[in-house]
mmCIF file of C-alpha atoms in Angstrom:
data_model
loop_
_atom_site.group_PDB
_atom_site.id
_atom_site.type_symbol
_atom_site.label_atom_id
_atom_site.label_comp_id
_atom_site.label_asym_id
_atom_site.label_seq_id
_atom_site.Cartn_x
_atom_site.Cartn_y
_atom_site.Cartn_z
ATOM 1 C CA UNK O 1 86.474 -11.004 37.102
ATOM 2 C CA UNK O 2 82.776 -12.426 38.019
ATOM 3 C CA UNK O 3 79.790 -11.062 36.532
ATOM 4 C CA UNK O 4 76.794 -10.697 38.229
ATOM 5 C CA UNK O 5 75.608 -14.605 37.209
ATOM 6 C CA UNK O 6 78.884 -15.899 39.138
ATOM 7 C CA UNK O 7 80.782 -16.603 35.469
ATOM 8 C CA UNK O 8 83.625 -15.492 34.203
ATOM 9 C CA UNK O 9 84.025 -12.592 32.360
ATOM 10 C CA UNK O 10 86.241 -11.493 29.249
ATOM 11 C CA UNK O 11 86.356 -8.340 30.390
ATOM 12 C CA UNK O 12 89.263 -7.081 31.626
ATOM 13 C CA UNK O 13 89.924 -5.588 35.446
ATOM 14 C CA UNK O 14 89.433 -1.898 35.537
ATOM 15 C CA UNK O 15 92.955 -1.570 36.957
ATOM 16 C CA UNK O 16 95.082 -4.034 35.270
ATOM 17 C CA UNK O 17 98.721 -2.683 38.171
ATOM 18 C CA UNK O 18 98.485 -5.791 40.699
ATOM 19 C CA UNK O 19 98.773 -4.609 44.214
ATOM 20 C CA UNK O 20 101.957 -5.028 45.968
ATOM 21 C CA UNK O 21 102.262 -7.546 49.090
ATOM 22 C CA UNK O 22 100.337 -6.109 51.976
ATOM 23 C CA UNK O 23 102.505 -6.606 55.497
ATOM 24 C CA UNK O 24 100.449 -5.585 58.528
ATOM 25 C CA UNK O 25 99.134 -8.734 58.943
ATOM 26 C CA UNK O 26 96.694 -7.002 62.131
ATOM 27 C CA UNK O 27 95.001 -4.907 59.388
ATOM 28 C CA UNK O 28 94.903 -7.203 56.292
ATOM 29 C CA UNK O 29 93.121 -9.621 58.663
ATOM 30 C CA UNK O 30 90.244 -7.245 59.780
ATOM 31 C CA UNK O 31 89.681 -4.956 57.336
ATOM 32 C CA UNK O 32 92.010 -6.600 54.155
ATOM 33 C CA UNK O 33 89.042 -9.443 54.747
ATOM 34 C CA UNK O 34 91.297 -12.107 55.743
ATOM 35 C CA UNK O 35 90.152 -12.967 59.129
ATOM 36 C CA UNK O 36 89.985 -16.985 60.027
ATOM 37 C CA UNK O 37 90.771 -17.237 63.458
ATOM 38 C CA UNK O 38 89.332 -17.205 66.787
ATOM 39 C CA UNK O 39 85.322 -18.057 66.539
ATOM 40 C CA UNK O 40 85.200 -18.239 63.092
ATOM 41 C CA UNK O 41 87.059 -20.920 62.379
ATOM 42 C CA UNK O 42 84.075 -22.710 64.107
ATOM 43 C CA UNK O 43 81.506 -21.415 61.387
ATOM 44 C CA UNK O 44 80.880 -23.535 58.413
ATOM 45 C CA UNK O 45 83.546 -22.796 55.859
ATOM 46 C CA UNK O 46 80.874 -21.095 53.458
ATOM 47 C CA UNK O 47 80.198 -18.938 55.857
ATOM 48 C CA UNK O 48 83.477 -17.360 56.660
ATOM 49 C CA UNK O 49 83.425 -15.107 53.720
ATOM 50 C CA UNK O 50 80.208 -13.528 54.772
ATOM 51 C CA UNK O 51 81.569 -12.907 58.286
ATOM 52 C CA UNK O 52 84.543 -11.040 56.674
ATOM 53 C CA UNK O 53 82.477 -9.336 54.200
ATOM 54 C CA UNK O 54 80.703 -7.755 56.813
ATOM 55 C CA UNK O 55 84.506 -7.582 59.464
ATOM 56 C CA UNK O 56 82.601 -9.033 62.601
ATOM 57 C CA UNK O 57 85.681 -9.929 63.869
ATOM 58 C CA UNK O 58 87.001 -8.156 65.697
ATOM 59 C CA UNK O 59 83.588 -6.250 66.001
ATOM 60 C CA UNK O 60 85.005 -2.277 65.567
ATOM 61 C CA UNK O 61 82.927 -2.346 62.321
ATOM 62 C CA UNK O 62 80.038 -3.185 64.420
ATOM 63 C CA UNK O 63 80.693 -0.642 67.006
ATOM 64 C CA UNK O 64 81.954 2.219 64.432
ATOM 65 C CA UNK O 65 77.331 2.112 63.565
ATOM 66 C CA UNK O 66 76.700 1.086 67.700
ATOM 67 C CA UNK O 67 78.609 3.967 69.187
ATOM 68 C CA UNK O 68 76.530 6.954 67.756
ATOM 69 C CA UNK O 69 73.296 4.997 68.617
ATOM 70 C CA UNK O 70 74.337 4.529 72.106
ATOM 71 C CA UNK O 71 75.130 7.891 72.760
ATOM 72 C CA UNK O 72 72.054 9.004 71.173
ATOM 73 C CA UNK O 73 69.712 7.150 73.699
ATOM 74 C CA UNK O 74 71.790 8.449 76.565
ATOM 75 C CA UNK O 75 71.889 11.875 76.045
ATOM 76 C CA UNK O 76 68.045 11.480 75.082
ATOM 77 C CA UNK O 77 67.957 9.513 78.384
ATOM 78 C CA UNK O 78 69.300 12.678 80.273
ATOM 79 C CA UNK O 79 67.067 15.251 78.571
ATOM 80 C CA UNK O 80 63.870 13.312 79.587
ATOM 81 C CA UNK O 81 65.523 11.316 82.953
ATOM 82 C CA UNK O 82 64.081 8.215 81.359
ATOM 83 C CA UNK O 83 64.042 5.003 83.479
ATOM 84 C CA UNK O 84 66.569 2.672 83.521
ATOM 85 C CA UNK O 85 64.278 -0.330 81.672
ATOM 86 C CA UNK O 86 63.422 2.081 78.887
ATOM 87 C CA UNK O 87 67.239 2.649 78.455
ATOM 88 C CA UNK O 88 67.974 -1.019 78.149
ATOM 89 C CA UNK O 89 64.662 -1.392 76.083
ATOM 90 C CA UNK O 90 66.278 1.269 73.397
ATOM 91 C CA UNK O 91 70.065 -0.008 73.710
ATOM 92 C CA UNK O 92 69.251 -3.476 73.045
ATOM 93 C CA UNK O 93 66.665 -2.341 69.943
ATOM 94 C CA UNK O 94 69.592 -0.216 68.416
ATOM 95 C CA UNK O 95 71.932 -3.199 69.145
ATOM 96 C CA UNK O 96 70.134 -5.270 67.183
ATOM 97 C CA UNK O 97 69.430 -2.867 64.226
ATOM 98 C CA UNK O 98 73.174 -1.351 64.325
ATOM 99 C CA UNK O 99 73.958 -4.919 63.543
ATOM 100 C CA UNK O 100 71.854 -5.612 60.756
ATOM 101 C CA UNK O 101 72.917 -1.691 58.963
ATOM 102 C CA UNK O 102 76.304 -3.039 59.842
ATOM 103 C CA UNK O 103 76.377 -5.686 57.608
ATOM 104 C CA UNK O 104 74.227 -4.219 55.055
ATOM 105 C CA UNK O 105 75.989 -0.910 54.608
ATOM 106 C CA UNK O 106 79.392 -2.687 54.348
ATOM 107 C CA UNK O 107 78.634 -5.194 52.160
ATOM 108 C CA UNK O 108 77.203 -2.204 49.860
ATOM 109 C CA UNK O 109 80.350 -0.818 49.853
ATOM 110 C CA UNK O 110 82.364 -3.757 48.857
ATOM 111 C CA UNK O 111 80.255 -4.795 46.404
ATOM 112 C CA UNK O 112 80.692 -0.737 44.190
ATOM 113 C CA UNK O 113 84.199 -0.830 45.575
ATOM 114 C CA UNK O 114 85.070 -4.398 44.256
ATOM 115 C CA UNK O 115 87.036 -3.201 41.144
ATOM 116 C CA UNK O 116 89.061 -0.553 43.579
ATOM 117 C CA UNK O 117 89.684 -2.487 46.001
ATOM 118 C CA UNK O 118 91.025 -5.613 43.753
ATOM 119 C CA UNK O 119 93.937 -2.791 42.852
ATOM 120 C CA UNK O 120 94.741 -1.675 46.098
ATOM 121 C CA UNK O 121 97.277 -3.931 48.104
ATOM 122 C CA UNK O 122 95.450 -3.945 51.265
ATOM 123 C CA UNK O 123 91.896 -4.422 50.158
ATOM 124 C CA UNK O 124 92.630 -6.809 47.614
ATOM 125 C CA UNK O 125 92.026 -10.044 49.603
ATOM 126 C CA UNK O 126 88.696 -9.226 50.378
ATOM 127 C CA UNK O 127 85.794 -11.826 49.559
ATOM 128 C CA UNK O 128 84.554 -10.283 46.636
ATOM 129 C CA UNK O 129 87.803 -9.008 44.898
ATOM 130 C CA UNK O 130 89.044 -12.572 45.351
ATOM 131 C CA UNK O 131 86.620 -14.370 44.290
ATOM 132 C CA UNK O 132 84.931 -15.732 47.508
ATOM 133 C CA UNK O 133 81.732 -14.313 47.062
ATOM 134 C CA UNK O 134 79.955 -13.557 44.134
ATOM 135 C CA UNK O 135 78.821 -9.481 43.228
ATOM 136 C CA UNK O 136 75.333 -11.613 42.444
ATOM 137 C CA UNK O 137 75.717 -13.519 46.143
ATOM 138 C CA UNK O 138 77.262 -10.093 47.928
ATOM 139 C CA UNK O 139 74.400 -8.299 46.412
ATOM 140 C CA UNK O 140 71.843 -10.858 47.839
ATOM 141 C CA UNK O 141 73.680 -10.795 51.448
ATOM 142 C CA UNK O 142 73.243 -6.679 51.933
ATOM 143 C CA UNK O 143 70.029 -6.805 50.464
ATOM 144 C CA UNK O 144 68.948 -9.575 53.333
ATOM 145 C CA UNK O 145 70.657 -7.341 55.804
ATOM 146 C CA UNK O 146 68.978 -3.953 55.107
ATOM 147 C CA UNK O 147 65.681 -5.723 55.942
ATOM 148 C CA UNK O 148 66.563 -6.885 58.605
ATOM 149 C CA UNK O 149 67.790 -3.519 59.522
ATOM 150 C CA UNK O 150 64.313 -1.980 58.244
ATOM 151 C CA UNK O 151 62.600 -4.438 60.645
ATOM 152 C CA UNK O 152 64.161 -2.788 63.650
ATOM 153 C CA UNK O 153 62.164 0.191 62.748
ATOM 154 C CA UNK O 154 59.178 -1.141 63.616
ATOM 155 C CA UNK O 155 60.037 -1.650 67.466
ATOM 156 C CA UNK O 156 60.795 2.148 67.458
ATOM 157 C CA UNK O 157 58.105 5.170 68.401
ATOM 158 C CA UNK O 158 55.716 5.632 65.958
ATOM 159 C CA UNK O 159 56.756 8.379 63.166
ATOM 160 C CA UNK O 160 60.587 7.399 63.878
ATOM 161 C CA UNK O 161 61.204 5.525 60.603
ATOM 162 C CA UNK O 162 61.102 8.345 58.342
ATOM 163 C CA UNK O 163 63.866 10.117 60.145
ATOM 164 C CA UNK O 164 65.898 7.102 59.180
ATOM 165 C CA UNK O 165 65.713 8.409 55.189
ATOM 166 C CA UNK O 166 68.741 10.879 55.153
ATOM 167 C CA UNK O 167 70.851 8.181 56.472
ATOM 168 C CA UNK O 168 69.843 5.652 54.043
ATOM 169 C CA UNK O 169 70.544 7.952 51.260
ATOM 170 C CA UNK O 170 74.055 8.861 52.527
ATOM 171 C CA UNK O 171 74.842 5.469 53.516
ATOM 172 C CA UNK O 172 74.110 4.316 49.698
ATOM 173 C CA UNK O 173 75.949 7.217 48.168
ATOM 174 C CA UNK O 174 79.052 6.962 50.537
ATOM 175 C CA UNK O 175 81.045 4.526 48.456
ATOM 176 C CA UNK O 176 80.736 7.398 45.454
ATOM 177 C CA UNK O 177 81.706 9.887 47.459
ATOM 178 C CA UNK O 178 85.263 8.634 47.827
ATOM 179 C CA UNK O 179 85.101 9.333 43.665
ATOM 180 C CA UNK O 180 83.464 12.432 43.551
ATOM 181 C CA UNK O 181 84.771 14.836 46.463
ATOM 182 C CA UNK O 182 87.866 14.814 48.696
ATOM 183 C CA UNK O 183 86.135 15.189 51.780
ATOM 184 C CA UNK O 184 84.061 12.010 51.306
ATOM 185 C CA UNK O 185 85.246 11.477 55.197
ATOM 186 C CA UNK O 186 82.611 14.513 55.824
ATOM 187 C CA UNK O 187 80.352 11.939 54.166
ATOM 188 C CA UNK O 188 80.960 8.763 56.440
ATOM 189 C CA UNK O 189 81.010 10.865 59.105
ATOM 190 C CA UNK O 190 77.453 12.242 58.430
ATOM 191 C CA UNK O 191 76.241 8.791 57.877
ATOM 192 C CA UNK O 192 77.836 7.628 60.650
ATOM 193 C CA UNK O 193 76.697 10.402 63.391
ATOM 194 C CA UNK O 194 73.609 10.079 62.098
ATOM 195 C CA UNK O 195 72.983 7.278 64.692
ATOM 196 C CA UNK O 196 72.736 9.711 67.743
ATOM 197 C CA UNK O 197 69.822 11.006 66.041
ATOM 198 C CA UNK O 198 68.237 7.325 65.756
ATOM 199 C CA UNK O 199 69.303 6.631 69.322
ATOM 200 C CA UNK O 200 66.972 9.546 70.498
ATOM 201 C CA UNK O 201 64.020 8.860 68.399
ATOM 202 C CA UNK O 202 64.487 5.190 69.819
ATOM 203 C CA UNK O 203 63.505 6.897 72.899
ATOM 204 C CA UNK O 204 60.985 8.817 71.966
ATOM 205 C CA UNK O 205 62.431 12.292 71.533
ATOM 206 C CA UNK O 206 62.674 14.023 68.048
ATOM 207 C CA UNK O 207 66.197 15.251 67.261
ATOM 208 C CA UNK O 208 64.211 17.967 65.142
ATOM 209 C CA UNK O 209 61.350 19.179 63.316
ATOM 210 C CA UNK O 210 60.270 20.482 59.962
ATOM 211 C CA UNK O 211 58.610 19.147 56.661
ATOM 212 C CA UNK O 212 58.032 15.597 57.166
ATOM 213 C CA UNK O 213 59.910 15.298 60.399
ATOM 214 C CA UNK O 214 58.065 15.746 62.967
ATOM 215 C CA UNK O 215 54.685 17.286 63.542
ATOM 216 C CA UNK O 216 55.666 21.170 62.883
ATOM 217 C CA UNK O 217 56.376 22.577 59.562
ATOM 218 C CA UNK O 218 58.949 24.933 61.246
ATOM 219 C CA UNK O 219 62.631 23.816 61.095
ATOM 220 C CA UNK O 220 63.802 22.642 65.059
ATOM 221 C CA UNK O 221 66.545 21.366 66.360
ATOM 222 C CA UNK O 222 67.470 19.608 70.080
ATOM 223 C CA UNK O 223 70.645 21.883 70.853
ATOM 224 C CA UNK O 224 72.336 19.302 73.010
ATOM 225 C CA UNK O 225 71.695 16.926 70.317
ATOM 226 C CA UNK O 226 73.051 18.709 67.424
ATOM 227 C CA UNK O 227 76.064 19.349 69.093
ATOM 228 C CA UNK O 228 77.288 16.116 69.915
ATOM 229 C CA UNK O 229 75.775 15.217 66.628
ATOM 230 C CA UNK O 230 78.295 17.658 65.180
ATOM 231 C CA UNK O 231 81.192 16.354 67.372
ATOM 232 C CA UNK O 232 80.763 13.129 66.785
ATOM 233 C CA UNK O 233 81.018 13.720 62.571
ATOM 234 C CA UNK O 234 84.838 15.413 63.614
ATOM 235 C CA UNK O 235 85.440 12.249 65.901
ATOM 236 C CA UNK O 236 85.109 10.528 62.324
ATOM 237 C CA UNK O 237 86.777 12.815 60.604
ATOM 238 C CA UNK O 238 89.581 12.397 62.517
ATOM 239 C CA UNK O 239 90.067 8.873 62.924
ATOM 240 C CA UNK O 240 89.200 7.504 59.102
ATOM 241 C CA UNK O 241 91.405 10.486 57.676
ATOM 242 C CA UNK O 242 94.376 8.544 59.760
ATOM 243 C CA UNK O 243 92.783 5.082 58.023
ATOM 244 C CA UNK O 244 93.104 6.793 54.646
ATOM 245 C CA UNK O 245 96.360 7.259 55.298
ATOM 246 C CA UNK O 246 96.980 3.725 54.888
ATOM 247 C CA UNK O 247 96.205 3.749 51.304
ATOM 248 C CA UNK O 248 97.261 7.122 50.133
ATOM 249 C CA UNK O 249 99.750 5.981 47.157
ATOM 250 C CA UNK O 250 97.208 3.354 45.585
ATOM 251 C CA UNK O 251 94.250 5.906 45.873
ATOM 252 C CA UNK O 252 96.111 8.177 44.389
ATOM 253 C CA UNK O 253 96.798 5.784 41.294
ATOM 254 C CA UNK O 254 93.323 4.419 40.984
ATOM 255 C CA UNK O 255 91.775 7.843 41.378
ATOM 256 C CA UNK O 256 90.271 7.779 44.797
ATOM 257 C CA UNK O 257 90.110 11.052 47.145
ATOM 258 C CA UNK O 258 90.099 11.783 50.487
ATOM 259 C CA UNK O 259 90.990 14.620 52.847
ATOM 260 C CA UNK O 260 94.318 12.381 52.976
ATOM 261 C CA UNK O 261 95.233 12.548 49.460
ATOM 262 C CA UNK O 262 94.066 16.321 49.289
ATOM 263 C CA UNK O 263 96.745 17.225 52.531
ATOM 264 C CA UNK O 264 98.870 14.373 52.427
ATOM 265 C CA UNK O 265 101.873 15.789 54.436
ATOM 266 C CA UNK O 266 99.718 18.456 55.792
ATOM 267 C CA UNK O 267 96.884 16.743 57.779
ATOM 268 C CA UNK O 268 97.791 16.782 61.026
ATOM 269 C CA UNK O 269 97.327 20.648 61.276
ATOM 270 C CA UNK O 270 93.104 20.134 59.969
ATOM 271 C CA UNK O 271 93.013 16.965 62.579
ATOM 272 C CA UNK O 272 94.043 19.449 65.519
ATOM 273 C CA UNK O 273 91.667 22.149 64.384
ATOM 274 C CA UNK O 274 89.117 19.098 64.176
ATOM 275 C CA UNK O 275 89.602 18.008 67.850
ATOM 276 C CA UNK O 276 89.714 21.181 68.874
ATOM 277 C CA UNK O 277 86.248 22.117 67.336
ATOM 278 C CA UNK O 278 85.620 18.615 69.292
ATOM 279 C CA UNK O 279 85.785 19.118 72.389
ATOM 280 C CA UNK O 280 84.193 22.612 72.132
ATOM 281 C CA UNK O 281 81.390 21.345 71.417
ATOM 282 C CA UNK O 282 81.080 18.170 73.650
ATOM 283 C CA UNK O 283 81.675 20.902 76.168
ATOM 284 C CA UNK O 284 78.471 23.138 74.589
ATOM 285 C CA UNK O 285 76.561 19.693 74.702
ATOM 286 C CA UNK O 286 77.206 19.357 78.751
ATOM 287 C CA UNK O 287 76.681 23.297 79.679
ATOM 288 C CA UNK O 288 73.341 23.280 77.870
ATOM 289 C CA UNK O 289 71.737 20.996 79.728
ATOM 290 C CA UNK O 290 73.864 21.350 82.964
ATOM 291 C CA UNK O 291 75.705 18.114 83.049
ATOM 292 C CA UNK O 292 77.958 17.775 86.678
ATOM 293 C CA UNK O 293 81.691 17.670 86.119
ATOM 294 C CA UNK O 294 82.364 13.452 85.243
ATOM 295 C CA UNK O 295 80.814 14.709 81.768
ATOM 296 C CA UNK O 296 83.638 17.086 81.042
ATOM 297 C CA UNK O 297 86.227 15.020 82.494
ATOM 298 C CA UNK O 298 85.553 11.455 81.004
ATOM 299 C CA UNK O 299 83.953 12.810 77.329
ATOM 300 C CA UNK O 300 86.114 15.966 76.673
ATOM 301 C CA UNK O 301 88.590 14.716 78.960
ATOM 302 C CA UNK O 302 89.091 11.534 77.538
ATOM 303 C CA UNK O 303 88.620 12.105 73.713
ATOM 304 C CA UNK O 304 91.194 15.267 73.987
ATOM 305 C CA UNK O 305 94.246 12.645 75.818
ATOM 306 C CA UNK O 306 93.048 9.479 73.044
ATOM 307 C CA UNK O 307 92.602 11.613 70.064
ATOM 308 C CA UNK O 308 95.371 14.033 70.951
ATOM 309 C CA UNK O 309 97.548 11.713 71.641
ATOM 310 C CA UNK O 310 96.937 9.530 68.449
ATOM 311 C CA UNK O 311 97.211 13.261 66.083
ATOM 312 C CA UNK O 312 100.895 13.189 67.888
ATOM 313 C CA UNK O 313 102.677 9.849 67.161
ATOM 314 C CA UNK O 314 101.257 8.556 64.340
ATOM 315 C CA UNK O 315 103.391 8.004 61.713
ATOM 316 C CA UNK O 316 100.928 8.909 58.371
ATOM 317 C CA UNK O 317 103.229 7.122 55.869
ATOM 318 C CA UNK O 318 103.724 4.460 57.720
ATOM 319 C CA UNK O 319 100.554 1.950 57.658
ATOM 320 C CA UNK O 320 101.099 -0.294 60.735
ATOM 321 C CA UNK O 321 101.183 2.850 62.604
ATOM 322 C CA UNK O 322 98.186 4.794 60.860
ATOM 323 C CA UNK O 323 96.263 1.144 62.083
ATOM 324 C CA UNK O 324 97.238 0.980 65.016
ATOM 325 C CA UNK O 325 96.781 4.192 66.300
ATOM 326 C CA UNK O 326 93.005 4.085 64.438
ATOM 327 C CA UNK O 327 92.316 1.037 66.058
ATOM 328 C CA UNK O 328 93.513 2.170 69.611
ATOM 329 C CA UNK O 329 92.547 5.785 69.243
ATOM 330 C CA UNK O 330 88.561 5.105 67.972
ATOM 331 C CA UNK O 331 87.845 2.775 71.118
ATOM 332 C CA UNK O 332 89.509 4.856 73.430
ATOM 333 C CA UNK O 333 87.341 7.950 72.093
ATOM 334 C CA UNK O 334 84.377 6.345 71.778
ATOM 335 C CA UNK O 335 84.484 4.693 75.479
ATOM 336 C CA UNK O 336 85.179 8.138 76.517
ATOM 337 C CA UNK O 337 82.084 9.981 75.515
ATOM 338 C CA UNK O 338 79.740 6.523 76.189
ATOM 339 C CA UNK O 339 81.248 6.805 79.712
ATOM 340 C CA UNK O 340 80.872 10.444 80.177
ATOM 341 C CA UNK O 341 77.226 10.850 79.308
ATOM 342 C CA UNK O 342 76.830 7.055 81.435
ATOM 343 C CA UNK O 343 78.217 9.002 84.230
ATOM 344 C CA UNK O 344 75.705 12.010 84.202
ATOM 345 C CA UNK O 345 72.877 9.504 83.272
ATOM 346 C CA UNK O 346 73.772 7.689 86.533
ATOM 347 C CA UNK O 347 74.403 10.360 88.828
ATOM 348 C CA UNK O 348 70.704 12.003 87.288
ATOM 349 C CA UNK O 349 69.254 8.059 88.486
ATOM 350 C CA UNK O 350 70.868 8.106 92.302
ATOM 351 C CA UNK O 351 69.820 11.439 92.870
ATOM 352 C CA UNK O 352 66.434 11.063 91.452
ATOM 353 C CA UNK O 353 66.042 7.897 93.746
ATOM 354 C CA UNK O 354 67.699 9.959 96.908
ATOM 355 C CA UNK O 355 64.997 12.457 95.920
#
């Protein structure tokens, strides 16, 4: 093991069990940090480590932190029929700091996770378990990366940035989470959600209000905005409790938790109960501010086929399947609600033109 200098240490691995071979050569590529091919075997060989540190290829991790943001400016976008350039203004800001958070947040949890993962067949190839990247160089890396992300809060509305602290705070605690409570997915999928809320300060309307949010020291909250804020956390909920699934034996010998260790065999009955609550509420989200009937049919209608369909055929002890249906079922979802609340953003444009 490497201390923090880069040297070798005497001290022996926290679990000493070597991982077994890990097959699914899709998943050990991405997110087992393995990936070579494609683009970055154009990138200076020092820099391939970095790019899998941070799984920019292919960019889900990227879009896992994009998604939330987008749909954040758009529903923000419908509340306050915002011109088009101001959209484009706020997508392309969020782009650019969803990016940098990107990189930042998972190199943070690499780096506490380093030990874990070096004992858990698929995650033991990554750059830091293996020894391509230093904790001192890793360390370094996210530390570049969340100011870079920090920077992006300067292009925002002024009195934005400080609604970016609960998210910082969860974001740095979420690799401890995954030691301390079983629902640590409750956790990612805070941090994760939390983007929505970014996306609409990014254009200029506060998700809420109270204490030092805001300019009123009563508690508020955006209705529309809290709901898909709430579906969006069960979107995660349900898709990274199928990832867990992956790793369920090893976690349970290293002493991780998750919802998929607590249910195991049971988990498909709390990932129906979480779509349901799902779509609920993406419907509460359209009915409160009126949204035409492409809303419901693309969002709820799209997330309930992609999500429902990945709850009923995959296979949770089999890992090629939990990947592939993760992998599949999160881009499906997520195009679903971008291109329902695109849809009523649209329609909101042509007939505010025809008007």
């Amino acid at each position: 093991m490497n201390d923090m200098n880069g040297k070798k240490s005497s001290e022996k691995p926290l679990f000493e069990e070597a991982p077994a071979a890990f097959q699914n050569t899709a998943l050990a590529q991405q997110y087992g940090g393995g990936h070579a091919g494609g683009w970055v075997g154009c990138l200076p060989a020092s820099w391939i480590p970095y790019v899998q540190l941070v799984r920019l290829s292919p960019p889900a991790a990227l879009f896992l932190i994009y998604f939330p943001h987008f749909f954040g400016i758009i529903l923000a976008a419908i509340i306050q029929r915002s011109p088009v350039d101001q959209v484009l203004r706020a997508s392309l800001v969020m782009l650019g700091g969803s990016f940098f958070f990107s990189n930042a947040a998972h190199g943070w949890n690499d780096l506490i996770d380093a030990p874990i993962d070096k004992a858990i067949a698929r995650t033991s190839k990554r750059p830091i378990p293996r020894g391509a990247i230093t904790p001192r160089a890793a360390f370094i890396f996210t530390a570049t990366q969340a100011v870079g992300a920090a920077c992006f809060l300067l292009l925002m509305p002024s009195g934005s940035a400080i609604y970016a602290a609960p998210n910082i705070v969860g974001t740095a605690y979420y690799p401890w989470a995954k030691r301390h409570t079983n629902f640590a997915q409750l956790v990612l999928g805070f941090c994760l959600a939390y983007g929505i809320l970014m996306g609409s300060c990014t254009m200029g309307l506060q998700p809420y209000t109270g204490g030092p949010f805001g300019n009123s020291e009563k508690f508020w909250a955006e209705p529309s905005i809290a709901c898909l804020f709430l579906a969006s956390i069960l979107w995660t909920v349900i898709y990274d409790t199928i990832y867990a699934h992956q790793d369920v034996k090893d976690d349970i010998r290293v002493g991780l938790k998750s919802i998929a260790v607590l249910l195991r065999d049971r988990t498909k009955p709390l990932l129906w109960l979480s779509l349901g609550c799902m779509i609920a509420l993406l419907y509460t989200c359209g009915s409160l501010l009126n949204m035409r009937i492409p809303f419901y049919a693309i969002a709820a209608g799209g997330s309930l086929l992609s999500l429902g369909a990945m709850i009923a055929n995959v296979e949770l002890k089999d890992s090629a399947s939990c990947w592939w249906w993760f992998r599949y079922g999160f881009w499906l979802a997520g195009g679903a609600i971008a291109g329902g609340l695109l849809s009523e953003y649209v329609l909101n444009v042509f007939i505010g033109y025809a008007l």
